[in-house]
PDB file of C-alpha atoms in Angstrom:
ATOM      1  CA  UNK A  25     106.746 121.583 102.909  1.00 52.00           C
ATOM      2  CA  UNK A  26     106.808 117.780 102.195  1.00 55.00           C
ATOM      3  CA  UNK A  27     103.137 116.092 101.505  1.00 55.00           C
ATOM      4  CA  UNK A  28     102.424 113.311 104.396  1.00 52.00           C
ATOM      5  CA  UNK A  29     101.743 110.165 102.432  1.00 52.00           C
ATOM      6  CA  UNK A  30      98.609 108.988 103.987  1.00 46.00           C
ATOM      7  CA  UNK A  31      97.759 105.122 103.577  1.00 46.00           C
ATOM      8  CA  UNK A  32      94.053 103.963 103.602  1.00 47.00           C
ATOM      9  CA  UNK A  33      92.613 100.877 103.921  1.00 45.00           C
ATOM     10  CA  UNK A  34      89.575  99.187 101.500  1.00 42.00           C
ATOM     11  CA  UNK A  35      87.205  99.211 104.738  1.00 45.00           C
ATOM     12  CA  UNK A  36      87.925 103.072 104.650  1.00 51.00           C
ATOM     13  CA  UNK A  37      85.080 103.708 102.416  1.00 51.00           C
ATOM     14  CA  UNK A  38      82.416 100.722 104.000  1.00 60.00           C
ATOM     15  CA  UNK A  39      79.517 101.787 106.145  1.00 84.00           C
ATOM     16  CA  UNK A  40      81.071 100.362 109.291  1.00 91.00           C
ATOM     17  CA  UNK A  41      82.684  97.009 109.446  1.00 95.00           C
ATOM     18  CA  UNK A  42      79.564  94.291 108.283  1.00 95.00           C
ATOM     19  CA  UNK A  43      81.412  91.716 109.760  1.00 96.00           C
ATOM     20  CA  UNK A  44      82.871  92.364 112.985  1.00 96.00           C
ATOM     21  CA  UNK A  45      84.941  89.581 112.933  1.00 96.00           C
ATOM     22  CA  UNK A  46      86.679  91.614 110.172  1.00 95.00           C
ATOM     23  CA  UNK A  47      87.060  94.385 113.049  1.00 94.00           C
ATOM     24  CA  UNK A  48      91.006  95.879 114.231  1.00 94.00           C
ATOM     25  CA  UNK A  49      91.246  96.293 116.915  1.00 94.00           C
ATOM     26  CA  UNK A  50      88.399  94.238 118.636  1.00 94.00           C
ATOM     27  CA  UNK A  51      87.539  95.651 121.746  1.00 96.00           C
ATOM     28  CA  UNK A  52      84.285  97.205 123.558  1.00 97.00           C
ATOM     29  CA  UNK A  53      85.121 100.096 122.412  1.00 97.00           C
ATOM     30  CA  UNK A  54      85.475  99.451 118.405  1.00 96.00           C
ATOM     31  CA  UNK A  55      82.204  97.452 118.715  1.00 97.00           C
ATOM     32  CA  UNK A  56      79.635  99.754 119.969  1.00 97.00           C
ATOM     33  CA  UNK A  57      81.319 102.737 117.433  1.00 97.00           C
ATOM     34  CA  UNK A  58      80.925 100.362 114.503  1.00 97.00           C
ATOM     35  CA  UNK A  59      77.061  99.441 115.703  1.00 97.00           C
ATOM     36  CA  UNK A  60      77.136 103.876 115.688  1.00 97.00           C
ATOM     37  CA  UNK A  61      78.144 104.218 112.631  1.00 96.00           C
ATOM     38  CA  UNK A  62      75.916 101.655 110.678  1.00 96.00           C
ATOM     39  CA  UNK A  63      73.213 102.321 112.486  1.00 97.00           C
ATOM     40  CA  UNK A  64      73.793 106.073 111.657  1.00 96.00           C
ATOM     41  CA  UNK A  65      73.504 105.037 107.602  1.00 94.00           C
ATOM     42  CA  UNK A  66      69.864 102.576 108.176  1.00 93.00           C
ATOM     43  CA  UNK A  67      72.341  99.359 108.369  1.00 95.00           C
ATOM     44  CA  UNK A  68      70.675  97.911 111.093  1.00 97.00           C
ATOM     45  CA  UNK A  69      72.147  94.085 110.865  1.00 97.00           C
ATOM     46  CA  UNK A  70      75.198  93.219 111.542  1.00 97.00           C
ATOM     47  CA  UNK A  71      77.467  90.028 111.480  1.00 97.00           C
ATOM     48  CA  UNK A  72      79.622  88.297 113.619  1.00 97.00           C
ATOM     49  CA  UNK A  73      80.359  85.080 111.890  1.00 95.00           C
ATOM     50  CA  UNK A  74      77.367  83.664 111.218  1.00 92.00           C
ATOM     51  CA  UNK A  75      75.101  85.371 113.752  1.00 96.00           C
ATOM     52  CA  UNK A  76      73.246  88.286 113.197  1.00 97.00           C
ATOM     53  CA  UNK A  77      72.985  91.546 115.153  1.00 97.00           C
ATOM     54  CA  UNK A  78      70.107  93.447 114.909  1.00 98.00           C
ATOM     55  CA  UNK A  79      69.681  97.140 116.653  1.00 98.00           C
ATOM     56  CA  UNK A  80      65.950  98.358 116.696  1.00 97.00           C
ATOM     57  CA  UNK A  81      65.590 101.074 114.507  1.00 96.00           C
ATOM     58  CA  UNK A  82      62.150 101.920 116.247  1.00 96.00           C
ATOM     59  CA  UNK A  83      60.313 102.532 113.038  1.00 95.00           C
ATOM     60  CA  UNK A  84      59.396 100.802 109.817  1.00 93.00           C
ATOM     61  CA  UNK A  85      61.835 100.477 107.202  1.00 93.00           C
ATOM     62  CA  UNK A  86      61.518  99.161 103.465  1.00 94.00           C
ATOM     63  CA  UNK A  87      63.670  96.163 104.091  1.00 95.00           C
ATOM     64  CA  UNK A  88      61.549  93.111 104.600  1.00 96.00           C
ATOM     65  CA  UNK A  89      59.617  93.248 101.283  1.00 96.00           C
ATOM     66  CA  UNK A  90      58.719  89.860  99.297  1.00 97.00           C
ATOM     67  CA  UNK A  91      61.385  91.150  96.708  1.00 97.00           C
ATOM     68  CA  UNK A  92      63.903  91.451  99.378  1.00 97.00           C
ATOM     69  CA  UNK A  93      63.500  87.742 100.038  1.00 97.00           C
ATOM     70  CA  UNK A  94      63.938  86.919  97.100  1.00 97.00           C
ATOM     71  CA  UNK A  95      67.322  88.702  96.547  1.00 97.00           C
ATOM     72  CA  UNK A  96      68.627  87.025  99.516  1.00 97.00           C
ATOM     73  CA  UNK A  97      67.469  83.823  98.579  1.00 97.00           C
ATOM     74  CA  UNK A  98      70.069  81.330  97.111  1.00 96.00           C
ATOM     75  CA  UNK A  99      73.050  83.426  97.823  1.00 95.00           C
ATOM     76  CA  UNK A 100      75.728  83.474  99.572  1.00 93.00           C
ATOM     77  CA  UNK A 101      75.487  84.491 103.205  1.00 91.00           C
ATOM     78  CA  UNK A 102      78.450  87.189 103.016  1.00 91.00           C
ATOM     79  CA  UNK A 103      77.454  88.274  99.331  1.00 91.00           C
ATOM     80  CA  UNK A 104      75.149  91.012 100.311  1.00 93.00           C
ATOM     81  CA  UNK A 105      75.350  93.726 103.327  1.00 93.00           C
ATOM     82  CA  UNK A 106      74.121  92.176 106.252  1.00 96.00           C
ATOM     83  CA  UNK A 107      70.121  90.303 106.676  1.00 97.00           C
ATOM     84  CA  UNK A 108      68.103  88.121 108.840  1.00 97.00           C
ATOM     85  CA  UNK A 109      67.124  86.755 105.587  1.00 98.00           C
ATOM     86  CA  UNK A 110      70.724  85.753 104.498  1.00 97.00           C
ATOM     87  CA  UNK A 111      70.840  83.787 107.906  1.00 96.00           C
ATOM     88  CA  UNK A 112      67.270  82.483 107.421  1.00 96.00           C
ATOM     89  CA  UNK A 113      68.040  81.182 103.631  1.00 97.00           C
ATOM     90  CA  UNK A 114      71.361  79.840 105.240  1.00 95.00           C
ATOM     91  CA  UNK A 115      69.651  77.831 107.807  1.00 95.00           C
ATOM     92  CA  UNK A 116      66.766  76.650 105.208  1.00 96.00           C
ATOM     93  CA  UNK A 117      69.333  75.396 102.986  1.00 95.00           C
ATOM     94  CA  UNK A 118      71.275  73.656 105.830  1.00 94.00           C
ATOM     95  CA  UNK A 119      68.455  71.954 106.340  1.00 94.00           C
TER      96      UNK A 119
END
């Protein structure tokens, strides 16, 4: 029996899509399952552009620390997983 050759993509492996403008196919559908399935894995932000999605985890998480302002701070806004504090240090710096 011949082996299927199976192709992959890089966003195979990612947490969800952190950019849903990066999302194919777009539609209602694709949106709310990518939301799912970083939600599932404590990634409660995600982009659309430039704006920010948030989905209330309903309890505390360790993700708004002083050192986690810091490591957003200065860089840029798609170099780490998705943050209010990557848009906040955008808009301070836009300033």
């Amino acid at each position: 029996m011949a082996k299927m050759e199976v192709k992959t993509s890089l966003l195979d492996n990612m947490i969800g899509v952190g950019d849903m403008v990066l999302l194919e196919p777009l539609n209602e559908e694709t949106f709310i399952n990518n939301l799912k399935k970083r939600f599932d894995h404590g990634e409660i932000y995600t982009y659309i552009g430039s704006v920010v999605i948030s989905v209330n985890p309903y309890r505390s998480l360790p993700i708004y620390s002083p050192e986690k302002v810091e490591e957003y701070r200065n860089r840029n806004f798609y170099e780490l997983s998705p943050h209010i504090f990557a848009l906040s240090d955008e808009a301070y710096r836009s300033l």
